[in-house]
CSV table of C-alpha atoms in Angstrom, one decimal:
chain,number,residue,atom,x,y,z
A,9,UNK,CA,-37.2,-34.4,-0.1
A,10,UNK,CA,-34.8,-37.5,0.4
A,11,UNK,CA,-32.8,-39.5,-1.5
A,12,UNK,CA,-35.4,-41.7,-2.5
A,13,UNK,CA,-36.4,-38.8,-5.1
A,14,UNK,CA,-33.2,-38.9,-6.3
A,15,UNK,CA,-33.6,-42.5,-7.2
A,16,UNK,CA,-36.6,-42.1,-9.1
A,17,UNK,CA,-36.5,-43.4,-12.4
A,18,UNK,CA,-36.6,-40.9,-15.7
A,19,UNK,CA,-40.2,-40.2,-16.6
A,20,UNK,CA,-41.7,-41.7,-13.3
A,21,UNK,CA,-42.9,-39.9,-10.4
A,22,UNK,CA,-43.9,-39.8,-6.7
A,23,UNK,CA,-45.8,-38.5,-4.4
A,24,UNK,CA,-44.5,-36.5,-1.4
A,25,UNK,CA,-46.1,-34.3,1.4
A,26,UNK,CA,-45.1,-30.3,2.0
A,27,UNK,CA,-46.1,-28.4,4.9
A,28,UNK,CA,-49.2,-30.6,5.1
A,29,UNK,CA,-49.7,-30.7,1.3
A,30,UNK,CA,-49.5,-33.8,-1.6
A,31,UNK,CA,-47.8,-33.0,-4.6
A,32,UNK,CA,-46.3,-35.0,-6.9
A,33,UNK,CA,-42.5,-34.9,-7.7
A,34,UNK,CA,-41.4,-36.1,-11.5
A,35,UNK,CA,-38.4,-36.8,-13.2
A,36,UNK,CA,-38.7,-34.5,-16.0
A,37,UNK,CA,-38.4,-31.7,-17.3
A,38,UNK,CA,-37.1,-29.8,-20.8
A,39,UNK,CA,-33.7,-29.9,-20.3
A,40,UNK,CA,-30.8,-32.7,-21.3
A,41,UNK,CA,-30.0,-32.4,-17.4
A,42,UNK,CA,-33.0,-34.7,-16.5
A,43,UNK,CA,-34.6,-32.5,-13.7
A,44,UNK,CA,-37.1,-32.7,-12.3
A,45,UNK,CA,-40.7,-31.2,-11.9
A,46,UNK,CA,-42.9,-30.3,-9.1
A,47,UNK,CA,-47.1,-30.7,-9.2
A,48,UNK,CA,-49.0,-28.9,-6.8
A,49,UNK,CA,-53.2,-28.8,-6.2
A,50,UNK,CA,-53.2,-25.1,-6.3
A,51,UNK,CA,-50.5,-22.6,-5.3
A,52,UNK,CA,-50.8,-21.4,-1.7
A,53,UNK,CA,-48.1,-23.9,-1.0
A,54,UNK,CA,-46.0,-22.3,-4.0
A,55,UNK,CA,-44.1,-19.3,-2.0
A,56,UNK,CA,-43.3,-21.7,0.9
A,57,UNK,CA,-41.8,-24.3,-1.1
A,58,UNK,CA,-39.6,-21.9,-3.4
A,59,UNK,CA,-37.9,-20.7,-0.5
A,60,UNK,CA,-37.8,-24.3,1.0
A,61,UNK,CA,-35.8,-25.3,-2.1
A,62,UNK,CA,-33.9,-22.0,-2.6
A,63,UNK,CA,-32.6,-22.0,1.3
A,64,UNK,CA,-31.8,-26.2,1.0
A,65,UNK,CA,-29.6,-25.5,-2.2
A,66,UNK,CA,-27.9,-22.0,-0.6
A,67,UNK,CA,-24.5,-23.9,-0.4
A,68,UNK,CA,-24.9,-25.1,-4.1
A,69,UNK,CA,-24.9,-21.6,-5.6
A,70,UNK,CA,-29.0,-22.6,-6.4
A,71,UNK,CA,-30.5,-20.2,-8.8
A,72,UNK,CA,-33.7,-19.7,-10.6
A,73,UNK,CA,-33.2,-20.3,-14.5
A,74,UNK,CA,-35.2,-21.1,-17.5
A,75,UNK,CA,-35.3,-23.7,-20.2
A,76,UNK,CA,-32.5,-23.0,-22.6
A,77,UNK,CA,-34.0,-23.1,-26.5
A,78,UNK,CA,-31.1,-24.1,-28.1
A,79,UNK,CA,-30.4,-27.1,-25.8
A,80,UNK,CA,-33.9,-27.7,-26.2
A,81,UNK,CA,-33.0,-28.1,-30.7
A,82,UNK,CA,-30.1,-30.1,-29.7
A,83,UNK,CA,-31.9,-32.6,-27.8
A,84,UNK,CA,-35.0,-33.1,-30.0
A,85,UNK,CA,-36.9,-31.7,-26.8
A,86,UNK,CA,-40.4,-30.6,-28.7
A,87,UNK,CA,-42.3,-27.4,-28.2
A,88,UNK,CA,-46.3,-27.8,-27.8
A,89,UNK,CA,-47.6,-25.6,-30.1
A,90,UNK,CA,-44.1,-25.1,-32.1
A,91,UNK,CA,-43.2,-28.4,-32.8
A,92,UNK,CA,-46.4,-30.1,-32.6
A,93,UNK,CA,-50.1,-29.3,-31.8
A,94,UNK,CA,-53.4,-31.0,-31.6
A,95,UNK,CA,-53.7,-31.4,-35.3
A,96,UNK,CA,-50.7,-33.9,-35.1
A,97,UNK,CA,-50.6,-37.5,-34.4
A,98,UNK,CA,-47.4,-38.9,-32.5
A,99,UNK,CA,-46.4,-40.7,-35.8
A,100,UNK,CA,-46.3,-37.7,-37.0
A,101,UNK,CA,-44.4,-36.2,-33.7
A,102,UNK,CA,-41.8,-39.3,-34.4
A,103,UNK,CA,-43.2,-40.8,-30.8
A,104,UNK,CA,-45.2,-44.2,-32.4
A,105,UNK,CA,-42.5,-46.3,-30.3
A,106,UNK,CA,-44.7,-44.4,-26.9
A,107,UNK,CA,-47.9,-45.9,-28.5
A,108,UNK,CA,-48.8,-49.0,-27.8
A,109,UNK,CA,-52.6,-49.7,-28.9
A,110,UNK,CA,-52.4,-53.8,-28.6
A,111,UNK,CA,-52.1,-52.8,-24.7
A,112,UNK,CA,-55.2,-50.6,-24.4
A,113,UNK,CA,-57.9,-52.0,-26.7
A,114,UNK,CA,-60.3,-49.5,-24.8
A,115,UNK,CA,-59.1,-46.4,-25.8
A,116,UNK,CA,-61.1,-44.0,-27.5
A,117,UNK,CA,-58.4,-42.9,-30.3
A,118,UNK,CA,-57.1,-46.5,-31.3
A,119,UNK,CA,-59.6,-46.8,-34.6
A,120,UNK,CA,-58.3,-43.2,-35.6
A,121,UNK,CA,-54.6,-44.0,-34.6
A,122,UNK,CA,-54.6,-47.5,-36.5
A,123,UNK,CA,-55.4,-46.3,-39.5
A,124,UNK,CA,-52.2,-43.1,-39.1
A,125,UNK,CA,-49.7,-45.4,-37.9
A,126,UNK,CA,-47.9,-45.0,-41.5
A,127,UNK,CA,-47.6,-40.8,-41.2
A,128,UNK,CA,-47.6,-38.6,-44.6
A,129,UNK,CA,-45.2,-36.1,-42.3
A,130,UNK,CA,-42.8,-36.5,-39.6
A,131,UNK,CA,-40.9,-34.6,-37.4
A,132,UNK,CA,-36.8,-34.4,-38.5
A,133,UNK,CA,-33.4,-32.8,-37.2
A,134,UNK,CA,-32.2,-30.6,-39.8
A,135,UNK,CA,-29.3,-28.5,-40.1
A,136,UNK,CA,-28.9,-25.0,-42.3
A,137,UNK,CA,-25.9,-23.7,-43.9
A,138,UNK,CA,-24.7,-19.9,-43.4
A,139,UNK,CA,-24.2,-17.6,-41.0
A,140,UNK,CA,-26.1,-17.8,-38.0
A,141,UNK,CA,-30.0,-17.4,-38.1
A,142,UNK,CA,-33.0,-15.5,-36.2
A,143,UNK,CA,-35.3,-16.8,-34.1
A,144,UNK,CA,-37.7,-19.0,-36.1
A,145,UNK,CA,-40.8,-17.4,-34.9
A,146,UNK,CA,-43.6,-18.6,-37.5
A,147,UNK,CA,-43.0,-21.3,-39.7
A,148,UNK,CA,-40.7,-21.6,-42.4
A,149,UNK,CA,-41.6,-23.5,-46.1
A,150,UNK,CA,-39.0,-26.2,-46.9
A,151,UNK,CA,-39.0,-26.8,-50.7
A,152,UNK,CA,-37.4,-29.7,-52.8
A,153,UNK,CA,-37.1,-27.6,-56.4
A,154,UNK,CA,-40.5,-25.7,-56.4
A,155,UNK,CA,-42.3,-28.3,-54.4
A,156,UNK,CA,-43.1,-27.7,-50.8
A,157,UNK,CA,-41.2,-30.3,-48.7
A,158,UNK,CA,-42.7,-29.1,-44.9
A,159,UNK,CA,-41.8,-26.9,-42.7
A,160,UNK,CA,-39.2,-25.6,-40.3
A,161,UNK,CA,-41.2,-24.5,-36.9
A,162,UNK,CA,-37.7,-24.5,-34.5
A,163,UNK,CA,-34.7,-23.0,-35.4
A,164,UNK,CA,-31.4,-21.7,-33.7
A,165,UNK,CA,-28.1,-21.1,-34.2
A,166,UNK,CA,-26.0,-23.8,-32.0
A,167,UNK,CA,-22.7,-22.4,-30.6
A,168,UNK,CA,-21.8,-25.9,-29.6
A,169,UNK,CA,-22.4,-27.6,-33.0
A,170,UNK,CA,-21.4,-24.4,-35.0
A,171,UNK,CA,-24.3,-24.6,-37.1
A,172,UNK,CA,-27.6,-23.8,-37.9
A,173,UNK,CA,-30.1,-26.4,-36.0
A,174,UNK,CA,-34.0,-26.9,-36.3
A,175,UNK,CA,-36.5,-29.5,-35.5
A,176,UNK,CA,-38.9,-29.8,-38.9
A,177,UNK,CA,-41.9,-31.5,-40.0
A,178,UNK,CA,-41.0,-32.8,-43.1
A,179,UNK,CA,-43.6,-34.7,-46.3
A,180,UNK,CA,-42.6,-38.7,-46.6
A,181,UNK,CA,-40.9,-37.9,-49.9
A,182,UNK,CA,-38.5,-36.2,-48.5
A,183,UNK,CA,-37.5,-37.4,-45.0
A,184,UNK,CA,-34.1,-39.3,-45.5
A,185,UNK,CA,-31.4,-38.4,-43.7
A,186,UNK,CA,-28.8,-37.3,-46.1
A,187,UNK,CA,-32.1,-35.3,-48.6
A,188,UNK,CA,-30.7,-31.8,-49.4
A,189,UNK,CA,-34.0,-29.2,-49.4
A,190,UNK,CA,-33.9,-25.3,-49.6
A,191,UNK,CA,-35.6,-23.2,-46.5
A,192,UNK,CA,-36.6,-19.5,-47.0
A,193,UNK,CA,-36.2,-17.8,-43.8
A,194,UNK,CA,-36.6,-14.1,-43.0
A,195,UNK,CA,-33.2,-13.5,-44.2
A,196,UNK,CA,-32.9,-15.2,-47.5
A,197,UNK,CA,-32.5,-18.9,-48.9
A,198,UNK,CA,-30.4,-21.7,-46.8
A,199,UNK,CA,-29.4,-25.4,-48.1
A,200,UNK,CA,-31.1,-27.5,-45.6
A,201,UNK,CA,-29.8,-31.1,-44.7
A,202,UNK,CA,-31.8,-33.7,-43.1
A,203,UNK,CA,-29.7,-35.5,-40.4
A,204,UNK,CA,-30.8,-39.3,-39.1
A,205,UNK,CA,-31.0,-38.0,-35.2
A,206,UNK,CA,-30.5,-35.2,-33.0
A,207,UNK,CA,-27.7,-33.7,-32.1
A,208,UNK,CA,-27.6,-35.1,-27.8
């Protein structure tokens, strides 16, 4: 596609033309490796340009993958749906620095967001003791003594970091870095620390 692409900026775009087709090209994607993403209207183009990009990388070894979950911990790289849904605002997603509501007076949510902009809850790296854990596949209760603290949604063991690694949404009260809480997973009780940032 050009070196151009190559120089596009993380979290911008452009807009190239395939086999007679627009699409749009992003730097993105859900990796630390900043990728990139392709957008196309519809997917008769889809076949062609999979084997367009599979025969242009043929001397690199190019192969077809998938995001890797634990990476995905690491980085603070949030799941829609796991991590955060509609119900959340992105105070509480730990993204308010993305919002900027002086800049768009006209926009529909900035009433509702004004008055969330100081979140109950917020989305924290944490790290669990023990051996390694499951797959966190439905959410699990954080407590600090017998009061609920939040919730663990993300969770893997990190080969890298030799620990325990998960992305919570934690209660105001107890969001520190450095607060000690207890998590019941499916395989018991863990101490739970709450760390200042993510791990990459």
């Amino acid at each position: 596609f050009g070196k151009d692409i190559r120089e596009t900026k993380f979290f911008r775009h452009k807009t190239i033309t395939f086999q007679g087709q627009d699409m749009v090209i992003a730097r993105s994607g859900w990796s630390r490796q900043i990728g990139f993403e392709i957008y196309m209207d519809g997917t008769r183009h889809g076949p062609a340009l999979w084997d367009h990009i599979m025969e242009a990388g043929e001397d690199l070894d190019i192969r077809a993958g998938c995001p890797n979950g634990i990476e995905r911990i690491e980085a603070g790289l949030l799941s829609y749906g796991n991590d955060v849904t509609l119900e959340n605002t992105p105070f509480e997603a730990d993204m308010g620095k993305y919002v900027q509501l002086d800049r768009v007076p006209t926009c529909r949510a900035r009433a509702a967001l004004l008055e969330k902009q100081v979140p109950d809850r917020q989305l924290r790296a944490v790290e669990m003791s023990g051996d390694p854990l499951p797959a966190c596949t439905e959410p699990w209760p954080l407590l600090a003594g017998g009061t609920h603290a939040g919730n663990i949604n993300s969770a893997a063991y990190s080969p890298d970091f030799k620990t325990n690694i998960g992305i919570a949404m934690i209660e105001a009260a107890y969001w520190d870095a450095g607060t000690t809480l207890v998590v019941h997973t499916p395989v018991g009780k863990r101490d739970v620390l709450v760390r200042a940032k993510y791990w990459i």
